[in-house]
């Protein structure tokens, strides 16, 4: 039996060295003091548990690893170093059966289960302290199906997805960051440059293989209640998706951008710019996306478009040009090259990001925006960003078929801040200002938040993420994960 275990470990090691399933290398597995508390203490040593499981079952569907294994540290590496956790066991699965087996073992051992695809959860809800993490790294392939549909493994990264689809002249609407996993982004929504035209990533799921928290495997499609639940309410809540089937769209012929910059802003000028941006943002055609990014006193406004220009787009650029310091524009026919510009940082860093509310119009934030902007312009390194939503995201058919609840809003905002290792005082200061702004929005009544931009500090997170759909999701949780095996601090209760 020992040999079998050794053999399996060798196979995994080979896969790891060949680059499968490893998204980041050379990172520490440092644990922040505040994260060291164990959620559920493991009664036996993890190594002993793994040995017992492997004595009991000979399975090629899953390999269990503990901190003693060479590959453990790499598999336990996540994008956000600030929220690093320390699981007892990683179940590296090869297929849906492996997920099922891992869940059943975790239930027997009374271990909480988390699910990791791309490892980009802001709060690291894809890991835990002292429990089991089902690592999907090996499920990262893309297969073409009829009607230009694609079957994608959840651990496929967005850059891998674009690299496969774009040369075939197809796109799937998704986010811009290259190293985000298809699994997490899809199950919480998924917006980006193409969403106002083609909907959220989750709106484009045709079917999925889903292993529930009771260990049962389901093939779901059509009007199955799980399809509704997975579209916006599926990340880490009541089970694991091991495969998605998506529809795709023809790649556009070009991808243009205009980037406007304004420097040395004070609160008043930032407000005028924001108000002007809001005025036009929701009128843009579906082929456009825009982001207002205020980083301390410096503002960048990005406007992208992948169809012909329209009068409203021209008007928006003209109005903002008058208020900004510089403008650059480019029309790109190499779509893959254009998207690569937005892939972002591809190695783990220390940061705090979180949703800062959904809005429909400027008046939604008028009550607190003076204080918010004053705080941002006086805090170098604090970023307040607002992104356009709307368009196809808000179509009625998408609303009824998914548990993603925020269809009536035109804008989504977020707060971001970054620091380096050892900058504890800077971090604490940022976190204080972060909380101050979150409270301003909360008191102003901006309570809806994006599930994929979670914050452990959100009050009423259940309704903030899921709105009126929370109760229906609770019923699904009770049915498909009766012992609350798959869970994290903000999973459906
Ligand atoms: C740098 C950066 C850029 C981003 N850009 C965008 C963007 O442009 N648009 C956008 O919409 N979002 C964006 N996001 C947010 C992103 O969508 C979420 O962080 C997403 O949850 C990450 O998915 P993941 O698979 O990489 O993460 P993971 O940490 O692996 O998982 C995230 C969550 O999903 C759950 N989960 C993962 N896989 C599965 C599965 N197979 N079955 C069930 N549950 C699963 C996990 O339990 C966890 O709760 C960005 C995030 C970062 C860090």
Short mmCIF file of C-alpha atoms and ligand atoms in Angstrom, two decimals:
data_model
loop_
_atom_site.label_atom_id
_atom_site.label_comp_id
_atom_site.label_asym_id
_atom_site.label_seq_id
_atom_site.Cartn_x
_atom_site.Cartn_y
_atom_site.Cartn_z
CA UNK A 1 0.00 0.00 0.00
CA UNK A 2 2.84 2.31 0.87
CA UNK A 3 4.25 1.77 -2.65
CA UNK A 4 0.96 2.76 -4.26
CA UNK A 5 0.99 5.95 -2.26
CA UNK A 6 4.60 6.62 -3.25
CA UNK A 7 3.79 5.95 -6.91
CA UNK A 8 0.87 8.33 -6.90
CA UNK A 9 2.96 11.02 -5.29
CA UNK A 10 5.58 10.53 -8.00
CA UNK A 11 2.93 11.01 -10.69
CA UNK A 12 1.75 14.21 -9.05
CA UNK A 13 5.28 15.46 -8.68
CA UNK A 14 5.84 14.89 -12.40
CA UNK A 15 2.65 16.81 -13.22
CA UNK A 16 3.67 19.62 -10.93
CA UNK A 17 7.15 19.88 -12.42
CA UNK A 18 5.63 19.81 -15.91
CA UNK A 19 3.72 22.93 -14.96
CA UNK A 20 0.25 21.46 -14.61
CA UNK A 21 -1.95 23.10 -12.10
CA UNK A 22 0.68 25.45 -10.78
CA UNK A 23 -0.14 29.04 -11.32
CA UNK A 24 2.47 30.75 -9.23
CA UNK A 25 5.95 29.67 -8.31
CA UNK A 26 8.54 30.72 -5.80
CA UNK A 27 6.09 32.10 -3.26
CA UNK A 28 6.19 31.88 0.47
CA UNK A 29 3.39 30.16 2.33
CA UNK A 30 3.64 32.71 5.10
CA UNK A 31 0.62 32.85 7.38
CA UNK A 32 -0.60 36.19 8.71
CA UNK A 33 -0.92 36.09 12.52
CA UNK A 34 -4.63 36.97 12.32
CA UNK A 35 -5.28 34.03 10.00
CA UNK A 36 -3.67 31.39 12.21
CA UNK A 37 -6.78 30.38 14.12
CA UNK A 38 -8.06 26.94 13.14
CA UNK A 39 -11.71 26.70 12.09
CA UNK A 40 -12.12 23.03 12.87
CA UNK A 41 -9.31 21.29 14.67
CA UNK A 42 -8.18 18.07 13.00
CA UNK A 43 -8.23 15.41 15.69
CA UNK A 44 -5.54 13.28 14.08
CA UNK A 45 -2.36 14.39 12.39
CA UNK A 46 -3.09 15.10 8.69
CA UNK A 47 -0.39 12.63 7.62
CA UNK A 48 -2.08 9.89 9.62
CA UNK A 49 -5.46 10.71 8.08
CA UNK A 50 -4.04 10.60 4.57
CA UNK A 51 -2.35 7.28 5.24
CA UNK A 52 -5.61 5.83 6.54
CA UNK A 53 -7.60 7.03 3.53
CA UNK A 54 -5.05 5.63 1.14
CA UNK A 55 -4.95 2.31 2.99
CA UNK A 56 -8.70 2.12 2.64
CA UNK A 57 -9.22 3.04 -1.02
CA UNK A 58 -7.14 2.55 -4.07
CA UNK A 59 -8.25 5.43 -6.23
CA UNK A 60 -6.66 7.04 -9.21
CA UNK A 61 -9.18 9.85 -9.04
CA UNK A 62 -7.60 11.80 -6.21
CA UNK A 63 -4.30 12.17 -4.38
CA UNK A 64 -4.15 13.53 -0.84
CA UNK A 65 -1.25 15.72 0.17
CA UNK A 66 -0.14 17.12 3.51
CA UNK A 67 2.43 19.73 4.45
CA UNK A 68 5.05 16.98 4.44
CA UNK A 69 4.69 16.65 0.66
CA UNK A 70 7.02 18.63 -1.51
CA UNK A 71 4.19 19.86 -3.77
CA UNK A 72 1.95 21.02 -0.94
CA UNK A 73 3.38 24.54 -0.60
CA UNK A 74 2.99 25.29 -4.30
CA UNK A 75 -0.53 23.94 -4.46
CA UNK A 76 -1.41 25.97 -1.35
CA UNK A 77 -0.17 29.22 -2.92
CA UNK A 78 -2.81 31.88 -3.60
CA UNK A 79 -2.85 35.27 -5.28
CA UNK A 80 -3.51 37.26 -2.10
CA UNK A 81 -0.63 36.78 0.34
CA UNK A 82 -2.47 38.80 2.98
CA UNK A 83 -5.23 36.24 3.42
CA UNK A 84 -3.01 33.12 3.25
CA UNK A 85 -4.46 30.16 5.15
CA UNK A 86 -3.18 26.79 6.20
CA UNK A 87 -5.24 23.72 5.26
CA UNK A 88 -4.44 20.30 6.70
CA UNK A 89 -5.05 18.30 3.53
CA UNK A 90 -5.11 19.07 -0.17
CA UNK A 91 -7.14 16.67 -2.31
CA UNK A 92 -5.73 16.96 -5.81
CA UNK A 93 -8.52 15.60 -7.97
CA UNK A 94 -8.41 14.25 -11.53
CA UNK A 95 -12.13 14.10 -12.29
CA UNK A 96 -15.67 14.38 -10.88
CA UNK A 97 -15.35 11.00 -9.17
CA UNK A 98 -12.25 12.26 -7.36
CA UNK A 99 -14.19 15.28 -6.09
CA UNK A 100 -16.95 13.00 -4.86
CA UNK A 101 -14.50 10.69 -3.08
CA UNK A 102 -12.73 13.63 -1.44
CA UNK A 103 -16.01 15.11 -0.20
CA UNK A 104 -17.11 11.77 1.27
CA UNK A 105 -13.80 11.39 3.10
CA UNK A 106 -14.01 14.94 4.41
CA UNK A 107 -17.53 14.21 5.71
CA UNK A 108 -16.33 11.08 7.48
CA UNK A 109 -13.55 13.04 9.10
CA UNK A 110 -15.74 16.05 9.80
CA UNK A 111 -13.42 18.38 7.90
CA UNK A 112 -14.65 21.58 6.24
CA UNK A 113 -14.12 21.57 2.47
CA UNK A 114 -12.97 24.52 0.37
CA UNK A 115 -12.57 24.52 -3.41
CA UNK A 116 -9.67 26.09 -5.30
CA UNK A 117 -9.66 26.76 -9.04
CA UNK A 118 -7.60 29.86 -9.93
CA UNK A 119 -6.86 30.87 -6.31
CA UNK A 120 -7.84 34.55 -6.79
CA UNK A 121 -10.48 34.89 -4.07
CA UNK A 122 -9.79 38.24 -2.36
CA UNK A 123 -10.55 36.68 1.04
CA UNK A 124 -9.14 33.28 0.14
CA UNK A 125 -12.51 31.58 0.53
CA UNK A 126 -10.97 28.80 -1.56
CA UNK A 127 -8.84 27.73 1.39
CA UNK A 128 -9.26 27.19 5.11
CA UNK A 129 -7.33 26.60 8.29
CA UNK A 130 -7.08 22.98 9.30
CA UNK A 131 -9.55 21.54 6.78
CA UNK A 132 -9.48 20.01 3.30
CA UNK A 133 -9.01 21.94 0.08
CA UNK A 134 -10.19 20.30 -3.12
CA UNK A 135 -7.64 21.50 -5.63
CA UNK A 136 -8.96 21.55 -9.21
CA UNK A 137 -5.60 22.36 -10.87
CA UNK A 138 -5.58 19.24 -13.02
CA UNK A 139 -9.02 20.08 -14.43
CA UNK A 140 -7.91 22.93 -16.65
CA UNK A 141 -8.46 21.73 -20.20
CA UNK A 142 -10.64 23.13 -23.01
CA UNK A 143 -12.46 20.92 -25.49
CA UNK A 144 -14.36 22.16 -28.53
CA UNK A 145 -17.89 20.87 -28.98
CA UNK A 146 -20.49 21.27 -31.72
CA UNK A 147 -21.98 24.74 -32.44
CA UNK A 148 -18.73 26.43 -31.33
CA UNK A 149 -19.47 25.50 -27.74
CA UNK A 150 -16.58 24.78 -25.40
CA UNK A 151 -16.14 22.49 -22.43
CA UNK A 152 -13.82 24.15 -19.93
CA UNK A 153 -12.31 22.85 -16.71
CA UNK A 154 -12.72 25.23 -13.74
CA UNK A 155 -8.97 25.62 -13.16
CA UNK A 156 -8.41 26.90 -16.68
CA UNK A 157 -7.08 30.45 -16.29
CA UNK A 158 -8.62 33.31 -18.26
CA UNK A 159 -5.42 33.82 -20.28
CA UNK A 160 -5.44 30.11 -21.21
CA UNK A 161 -9.09 30.40 -22.21
CA UNK A 162 -8.42 33.47 -24.40
CA UNK A 163 -5.32 31.80 -25.91
CA UNK A 164 -7.43 28.86 -27.03
CA UNK A 165 -10.57 30.71 -28.16
CA UNK A 166 -9.21 33.82 -29.89
CA UNK A 167 -7.13 32.02 -32.56
CA UNK A 168 -10.36 30.16 -33.44
CA UNK A 169 -12.08 33.56 -33.79
CA UNK A 170 -14.34 33.00 -30.78
CA UNK A 171 -14.77 34.72 -27.43
CA UNK A 172 -16.42 33.97 -24.11
CA UNK A 173 -17.28 37.10 -22.12
CA UNK A 174 -15.15 37.04 -18.95
CA UNK A 175 -12.80 39.18 -16.89
CA UNK A 176 -9.58 40.87 -17.88
CA UNK A 177 -7.06 39.48 -15.36
CA UNK A 178 -5.12 36.67 -17.03
CA UNK A 179 -4.60 34.49 -13.95
CA UNK A 180 -8.16 34.45 -12.58
CA UNK A 181 -9.71 30.95 -12.78
CA UNK A 182 -12.77 30.20 -14.90
CA UNK A 183 -14.27 28.35 -11.91
CA UNK A 184 -14.49 31.21 -9.44
CA UNK A 185 -15.30 34.03 -11.83
CA UNK A 186 -18.13 32.12 -13.51
CA UNK A 187 -19.80 30.91 -10.33
CA UNK A 188 -19.94 34.43 -8.86
CA UNK A 189 -20.98 36.25 -12.07
CA UNK A 190 -18.08 37.36 -14.28
CA UNK A 191 -17.98 40.74 -16.04
CA UNK A 192 -15.46 42.34 -18.36
CA UNK A 193 -15.05 44.07 -21.73
CA UNK A 194 -17.68 41.94 -23.50
CA UNK A 195 -20.36 41.60 -20.81
CA UNK A 196 -22.50 44.58 -21.79
CA UNK A 197 -22.94 42.92 -25.19
CA UNK A 198 -23.03 39.19 -24.30
CA UNK A 199 -23.90 39.04 -20.59
CA UNK A 200 -21.91 37.78 -17.62
CA UNK A 201 -19.75 34.68 -17.89
CA UNK A 202 -22.34 32.76 -15.85
CA UNK A 203 -25.10 33.76 -18.30
CA UNK A 204 -23.29 31.76 -20.96
CA UNK A 205 -23.17 28.40 -19.14
CA UNK A 206 -25.04 25.73 -21.11
CA UNK A 207 -24.40 22.85 -18.75
CA UNK A 208 -22.12 21.79 -15.92
CA UNK A 209 -20.90 18.73 -14.05
CA UNK A 210 -21.55 19.41 -10.40
CA UNK A 211 -20.65 17.38 -7.33
CA UNK A 212 -22.80 18.38 -4.42
CA UNK A 213 -21.81 18.61 -0.76
CA UNK A 214 -23.35 15.19 -0.16
CA UNK A 215 -20.88 13.70 -2.66
CA UNK A 216 -23.37 13.09 -5.49
CA UNK A 217 -22.49 13.85 -9.11
CA UNK A 218 -25.06 15.76 -11.23
CA UNK A 219 -25.11 16.68 -14.91
CA UNK A 220 -27.08 19.93 -14.90
CA UNK A 221 -28.54 21.97 -17.75
CA UNK A 222 -31.74 23.74 -18.83
CA UNK A 223 -34.04 24.75 -16.01
CA UNK A 224 -32.52 22.49 -13.34
CA UNK A 225 -32.62 24.37 -10.03
CA UNK A 226 -28.86 23.92 -9.73
CA UNK A 227 -28.29 25.79 -13.00
CA UNK A 228 -30.08 28.79 -11.52
CA UNK A 229 -28.05 28.47 -8.32
CA UNK A 230 -24.67 28.04 -10.01
CA UNK A 231 -25.11 31.20 -12.07
CA UNK A 232 -23.96 33.72 -9.48
CA UNK A 233 -24.46 31.73 -6.27
CA UNK A 234 -22.21 28.72 -6.89
CA UNK A 235 -18.79 29.63 -5.59
CA UNK A 236 -17.83 27.54 -2.60
CA UNK A 237 -21.41 27.32 -1.32
CA UNK A 238 -22.86 23.82 -1.70
CA UNK A 239 -20.61 21.81 -3.98
CA UNK A 240 -18.02 21.76 -6.73
CA UNK A 241 -18.20 22.25 -10.49
CA UNK A 242 -15.74 19.98 -12.28
CA UNK A 243 -16.62 21.06 -15.83
CA UNK A 244 -18.58 23.79 -17.64
CA UNK A 245 -19.98 23.91 -21.13
CA UNK A 246 -20.27 27.46 -22.53
CA UNK A 247 -21.56 29.12 -25.65
CA UNK A 248 -19.12 31.39 -27.48
CA UNK A 249 -19.39 34.37 -29.86
CA UNK A 250 -17.46 35.54 -32.92
CA UNK A 251 -14.35 37.56 -32.06
CA UNK A 252 -14.72 41.23 -32.94
CA UNK A 253 -12.65 42.66 -35.78
CA UNK A 254 -11.02 45.28 -33.60
CA UNK A 255 -10.68 46.43 -30.01
CA UNK A 256 -10.21 50.17 -29.44
CA UNK A 257 -9.45 52.09 -26.33
CA UNK A 258 -9.31 55.70 -25.18
CA UNK A 259 -7.38 56.44 -22.02
CA UNK A 260 -7.83 59.81 -20.34
CA UNK A 261 -5.66 60.94 -17.44
CA UNK A 262 -5.92 63.75 -14.92
CA UNK A 263 -3.34 64.44 -12.22
CA UNK A 264 -3.11 66.37 -8.95
CA UNK A 265 -6.84 66.19 -8.38
CA UNK A 266 -8.60 67.63 -5.41
CA UNK A 267 -11.97 66.32 -4.24
CA UNK A 268 -13.96 68.91 -6.18
CA UNK A 269 -12.36 68.20 -9.56
CA UNK A 270 -12.57 64.45 -8.95
CA UNK A 271 -16.30 64.87 -8.28
CA UNK A 272 -16.90 66.85 -11.48
CA UNK A 273 -15.08 64.17 -13.46
CA UNK A 274 -17.01 61.37 -11.78
CA UNK A 275 -20.34 63.07 -12.35
CA UNK A 276 -19.55 63.66 -16.02
CA UNK A 277 -18.42 60.06 -16.42
CA UNK A 278 -21.65 58.80 -14.79
CA UNK A 279 -23.74 60.96 -17.12
CA UNK A 280 -22.47 59.11 -20.19
CA UNK A 281 -21.53 55.68 -18.86
CA UNK A 282 -24.95 54.09 -18.92
CA UNK A 283 -25.72 55.50 -22.39
CA UNK A 284 -22.77 53.76 -24.02
CA UNK A 285 -23.55 51.04 -26.56
CA UNK A 286 -23.21 47.39 -25.50
CA UNK A 287 -19.87 47.07 -27.26
CA UNK A 288 -18.31 49.54 -24.81
CA UNK A 289 -16.88 49.20 -21.32
CA UNK A 290 -15.58 51.99 -19.15
CA UNK A 291 -13.74 52.28 -15.84
CA UNK A 292 -13.14 55.34 -13.66
CA UNK A 293 -9.99 54.63 -11.64
CA UNK A 294 -9.01 57.17 -9.00
CA UNK A 295 -5.67 56.32 -7.40
CA UNK A 296 -4.94 58.95 -4.76
CA UNK A 297 -4.83 62.25 -6.71
CA UNK A 298 -4.40 60.57 -10.13
CA UNK A 299 -7.28 59.55 -12.32
CA UNK A 300 -7.36 57.21 -15.29
CA UNK A 301 -10.54 56.76 -17.31
CA UNK A 302 -10.56 53.83 -19.70
CA UNK A 303 -13.17 53.50 -22.44
CA UNK A 304 -13.07 50.45 -24.71
CA UNK A 305 -15.14 49.59 -27.76
CA UNK A 306 -15.15 46.65 -30.17
CA UNK A 307 -17.66 47.92 -32.74
CA UNK A 308 -17.98 51.12 -34.78
CA UNK A 309 -17.97 54.35 -32.84
CA UNK A 310 -21.27 56.06 -32.03
CA UNK A 311 -22.23 59.71 -31.39
CA UNK A 312 -22.65 59.11 -27.64
CA UNK A 313 -19.19 57.57 -27.37
CA UNK A 314 -17.69 60.53 -29.25
CA UNK A 315 -19.59 62.93 -27.00
CA UNK A 316 -18.36 61.19 -23.86
CA UNK A 317 -14.74 61.34 -24.99
CA UNK A 318 -15.12 65.01 -25.94
CA UNK A 319 -16.71 65.97 -22.61
CA UNK A 320 -14.07 64.14 -20.58
CA UNK A 321 -11.18 65.39 -22.72
CA UNK A 322 -12.08 68.95 -21.71
CA UNK A 323 -11.71 67.96 -18.04
CA UNK A 324 -8.61 65.75 -18.25
CA UNK A 325 -4.91 66.47 -18.84
CA UNK A 326 -4.01 63.84 -21.46
CA UNK A 327 -5.83 61.54 -23.89
CA UNK A 328 -4.50 58.55 -25.82
CA UNK A 329 -6.45 56.31 -28.18
CA UNK A 330 -5.62 53.20 -30.12
CA UNK A 331 -7.45 50.89 -32.49
CA UNK A 332 -6.15 47.34 -32.29
CA UNK A 333 -6.93 44.57 -34.76
CA UNK A 334 -4.87 42.04 -32.78
CA UNK A 335 -7.54 41.23 -30.17
CA UNK A 336 -5.35 38.76 -28.27
CA UNK A 337 -2.57 41.34 -28.04
CA UNK A 338 -5.03 44.02 -26.92
CA UNK A 339 -6.47 41.83 -24.15
CA UNK A 340 -2.99 40.86 -22.93
CA UNK A 341 -2.43 44.51 -21.95
CA UNK A 342 -4.96 44.01 -19.16
CA UNK A 343 -3.76 40.66 -17.78
CA UNK A 344 -2.22 42.43 -14.77
CA UNK A 345 0.16 41.10 -12.14
CA UNK A 346 0.67 37.37 -12.40
CA UNK A 347 2.35 36.52 -9.10
CA UNK A 348 1.09 36.63 -5.50
CA UNK A 349 0.97 40.00 -3.77
CA UNK A 350 -0.31 41.63 -0.59
CA UNK A 351 -3.55 43.51 -1.09
CA UNK A 352 -7.06 44.28 0.06
CA UNK A 353 -9.72 44.62 -2.63
CA UNK A 354 -13.46 44.66 -2.15
CA UNK A 355 -16.69 45.64 -3.77
CA UNK A 356 -17.75 49.21 -2.86
CA UNK A 357 -21.36 48.98 -3.97
CA UNK A 358 -23.51 48.77 -7.07
CA UNK A 359 -25.09 52.02 -8.31
CA UNK A 360 -27.65 53.00 -10.92
CA UNK A 361 -26.81 56.68 -11.21
CA UNK A 362 -24.70 59.43 -9.67
CA UNK A 363 -27.44 60.45 -7.24
CA UNK A 364 -27.06 57.02 -5.57
CA UNK A 365 -23.70 58.12 -4.16
CA UNK A 366 -24.27 61.87 -3.91
CA UNK A 367 -24.88 61.69 -0.15
CA UNK A 368 -21.37 60.43 0.64
CA UNK A 369 -19.22 60.98 -2.42
CA UNK A 370 -17.61 64.24 -1.19
CA UNK A 371 -16.22 62.44 1.85
CA UNK A 372 -15.22 59.38 -0.18
CA UNK A 373 -13.32 61.41 -2.78
CA UNK A 374 -11.68 63.62 -0.14
CA UNK A 375 -10.39 60.51 1.58
CA UNK A 376 -9.12 58.92 -1.64
CA UNK A 377 -7.32 62.04 -2.94
CA UNK A 378 -5.65 62.50 0.43
CA UNK A 379 -4.51 58.85 0.69
CA UNK A 380 -1.83 57.95 -1.87
CA UNK A 381 -2.19 54.30 -2.83
CA UNK A 382 -5.90 54.05 -2.09
CA UNK A 383 -7.84 53.24 -5.26
CA UNK A 384 -11.54 53.86 -5.87
CA UNK A 385 -12.77 52.36 -9.13
CA UNK A 386 -16.20 52.38 -10.78
CA UNK A 387 -16.95 50.10 -13.75
CA UNK A 388 -19.82 50.12 -16.22
CA UNK A 389 -22.25 47.21 -16.14
CA UNK A 390 -25.73 47.32 -17.70
CA UNK A 391 -26.46 46.34 -21.29
CA UNK A 392 -27.03 42.61 -21.81
CA UNK A 393 -26.21 41.93 -18.13
CA UNK A 394 -29.58 43.42 -17.27
CA UNK A 395 -31.70 41.46 -19.75
CA UNK A 396 -34.81 39.88 -18.21
CA UNK A 397 -33.93 36.40 -19.48
CA UNK A 398 -30.58 36.54 -17.68
CA UNK A 399 -32.31 37.77 -14.53
CA UNK A 400 -34.80 34.91 -14.31
CA UNK A 401 -32.31 32.18 -15.16
CA UNK A 402 -29.70 33.04 -12.57
CA UNK A 403 -29.23 33.69 -8.88
CA UNK A 404 -26.95 36.69 -9.65
CA UNK A 405 -29.30 39.35 -8.27
CA UNK A 406 -27.87 42.73 -9.22
CA UNK A 407 -29.36 43.09 -12.68
CA UNK A 408 -30.87 46.52 -12.28
CA UNK A 409 -27.62 48.37 -11.62
CA UNK A 410 -25.54 50.19 -14.23
CA UNK A 411 -22.30 50.47 -12.24
CA UNK A 412 -20.13 48.40 -9.92
CA UNK A 413 -17.46 50.00 -7.75
CA UNK A 414 -14.50 48.61 -5.88
CA UNK A 415 -11.79 49.69 -3.46
CA UNK A 416 -8.22 48.50 -3.77
CA UNK A 417 -4.97 48.94 -1.89
CA UNK A 418 -1.58 47.24 -2.14
CA UNK A 419 1.52 47.04 0.06
CA UNK A 420 4.72 45.05 0.37
CA UNK A 421 5.87 42.48 2.88
CA UNK A 422 6.80 44.06 6.20
CA UNK A 423 4.86 47.30 5.62
CA UNK A 424 2.55 46.55 8.53
CA UNK A 425 1.90 50.13 9.53
CA UNK A 426 1.10 51.15 5.96
CA UNK A 427 -1.22 48.13 5.69
CA UNK A 428 -3.02 48.96 8.94
CA UNK A 429 -3.48 52.54 7.83
CA UNK A 430 -4.88 51.44 4.47
CA UNK A 431 -7.24 48.99 6.14
CA UNK A 432 -8.52 51.72 8.46
CA UNK A 433 -9.25 54.08 5.55
CA UNK A 434 -10.78 51.19 3.62
CA UNK A 435 -13.20 50.49 6.44
CA UNK A 436 -13.99 54.20 6.78
CA UNK A 437 -15.05 54.37 3.10
CA UNK A 438 -16.97 51.09 3.28
CA UNK A 439 -18.91 52.55 6.21
CA UNK A 440 -19.63 55.78 4.33
CA UNK A 441 -21.23 53.79 1.52
CA UNK A 442 -23.10 51.55 3.93
CA UNK A 443 -24.53 54.52 5.82
CA UNK A 444 -25.47 56.10 2.50
CA UNK A 445 -27.57 53.01 1.71
CA UNK A 446 -25.25 51.44 -0.90
CA UNK A 447 -25.65 47.90 0.39
CA UNK A 448 -25.53 45.63 -2.70
CA UNK A 449 -22.11 44.00 -3.22
CA UNK A 450 -20.49 41.79 -5.84
CA UNK A 451 -19.98 38.21 -4.68
CA UNK A 452 -16.72 37.97 -6.57
CA UNK A 453 -15.35 41.03 -4.73
CA UNK A 454 -16.00 39.87 -1.16
CA UNK A 455 -14.96 41.51 2.06
CA UNK A 456 -14.97 39.79 5.40
CA UNK A 457 -16.10 43.13 6.85
CA UNK A 458 -19.41 43.42 4.97
CA UNK A 459 -22.43 43.75 7.22
CA UNK A 460 -25.53 41.83 6.06
CA UNK A 461 -23.36 40.01 3.49
CA UNK A 462 -26.13 37.49 2.76
CA UNK A 463 -28.42 40.08 1.19
CA UNK A 464 -25.54 42.25 -0.01
CA UNK A 465 -24.34 39.42 -2.28
CA UNK A 466 -27.56 37.60 -3.06
CA UNK A 467 -30.42 40.06 -2.45
CA UNK A 468 -33.85 38.42 -2.46
CA UNK A 469 -32.37 35.17 -3.78
CA UNK A 470 -30.70 34.30 -0.49
CA UNK A 471 -33.59 32.24 0.90
CA UNK A 472 -33.93 30.19 -2.27
CA UNK A 473 -30.20 29.54 -2.18
CA UNK A 474 -30.52 28.42 1.44
CA UNK A 475 -33.10 25.82 0.40
CA UNK A 476 -30.69 24.55 -2.25
CA UNK A 477 -27.89 24.42 0.30
CA UNK A 478 -30.06 22.32 2.65
CA UNK A 479 -30.88 19.88 -0.12
CA UNK A 480 -27.46 19.50 -1.74
CA UNK A 481 -25.12 19.95 1.21
CA UNK A 482 -27.07 18.83 4.24
CA UNK A 483 -24.09 18.71 6.61
CA UNK A 484 -22.64 22.07 5.50
CA UNK A 485 -19.47 20.31 4.32
CA UNK A 486 -18.54 22.82 1.62
CA UNK A 487 -18.14 26.09 3.41
CA UNK A 488 -16.21 29.28 4.08
CA UNK A 489 -16.85 32.28 6.33
CA UNK A 490 -19.42 33.78 3.93
CA UNK A 491 -20.90 30.64 2.35
CA UNK A 492 -24.67 30.17 2.26
CA UNK A 493 -25.84 29.06 5.68
C1 LIG B 1 -6.45 40.58 -9.95
C2 LIG B 1 -7.91 40.24 -10.03
C3 LIG B 1 -8.63 40.67 -11.13
C4 LIG B 1 -10.00 40.37 -11.23
N1 LIG B 1 -10.72 40.79 -12.32
C5 LIG B 1 -12.04 40.48 -12.42
C6 LIG B 1 -12.80 40.87 -13.55
O1 LIG B 1 -12.30 41.51 -14.48
N2 LIG B 1 -14.12 40.52 -13.58
C7 LIG B 1 -14.71 39.80 -12.59
O2 LIG B 1 -15.91 39.50 -12.70
N3 LIG B 1 -14.00 39.41 -11.51
C8 LIG B 1 -12.70 39.73 -11.41
N4 LIG B 1 -11.98 39.34 -10.30
C9 LIG B 1 -12.67 38.62 -9.21
C10 LIG B 1 -12.70 37.15 -9.54
O3 LIG B 1 -13.81 36.90 -10.36
C11 LIG B 1 -12.86 36.34 -8.23
O4 LIG B 1 -11.75 36.58 -7.42
C12 LIG B 1 -13.01 34.85 -8.54
O5 LIG B 1 -13.76 34.26 -7.52
C13 LIG B 1 -11.68 34.16 -8.67
O6 LIG B 1 -11.85 32.86 -9.14
P1 LIG B 1 -10.66 31.81 -8.98
O7 LIG B 1 -11.12 30.51 -9.51
O8 LIG B 1 -9.41 32.39 -9.53
O9 LIG B 1 -10.47 31.80 -7.43
P2 LIG B 1 -10.55 30.72 -6.27
O10 LIG B 1 -9.90 31.44 -5.13
O11 LIG B 1 -10.01 29.44 -6.66
O12 LIG B 1 -12.11 30.59 -6.01
C14 LIG B 1 -12.92 31.71 -5.72
C15 LIG B 1 -14.24 31.24 -5.07
O13 LIG B 1 -14.91 30.36 -5.94
C16 LIG B 1 -15.05 29.06 -5.35
N5 LIG B 1 -14.77 28.06 -6.38
C17 LIG B 1 -13.66 28.03 -7.17
N6 LIG B 1 -13.75 27.00 -8.01
C18 LIG B 1 -14.91 26.37 -7.75
C19 LIG B 1 -15.53 25.21 -8.30
N7 LIG B 1 -14.95 24.54 -9.29
N8 LIG B 1 -16.72 24.81 -7.80
C20 LIG B 1 -17.32 25.52 -6.79
N9 LIG B 1 -16.75 26.60 -6.23
C21 LIG B 1 -15.57 27.03 -6.71
C22 LIG B 1 -14.07 29.03 -4.21
O14 LIG B 1 -14.50 28.18 -3.19
C23 LIG B 1 -14.04 30.48 -3.77
O15 LIG B 1 -15.12 30.76 -2.91
C24 LIG B 1 -10.62 39.62 -10.19
C25 LIG B 1 -9.87 39.18 -9.10
C26 LIG B 1 -8.53 39.49 -9.01
C27 LIG B 1 -7.74 39.00 -7.83
#
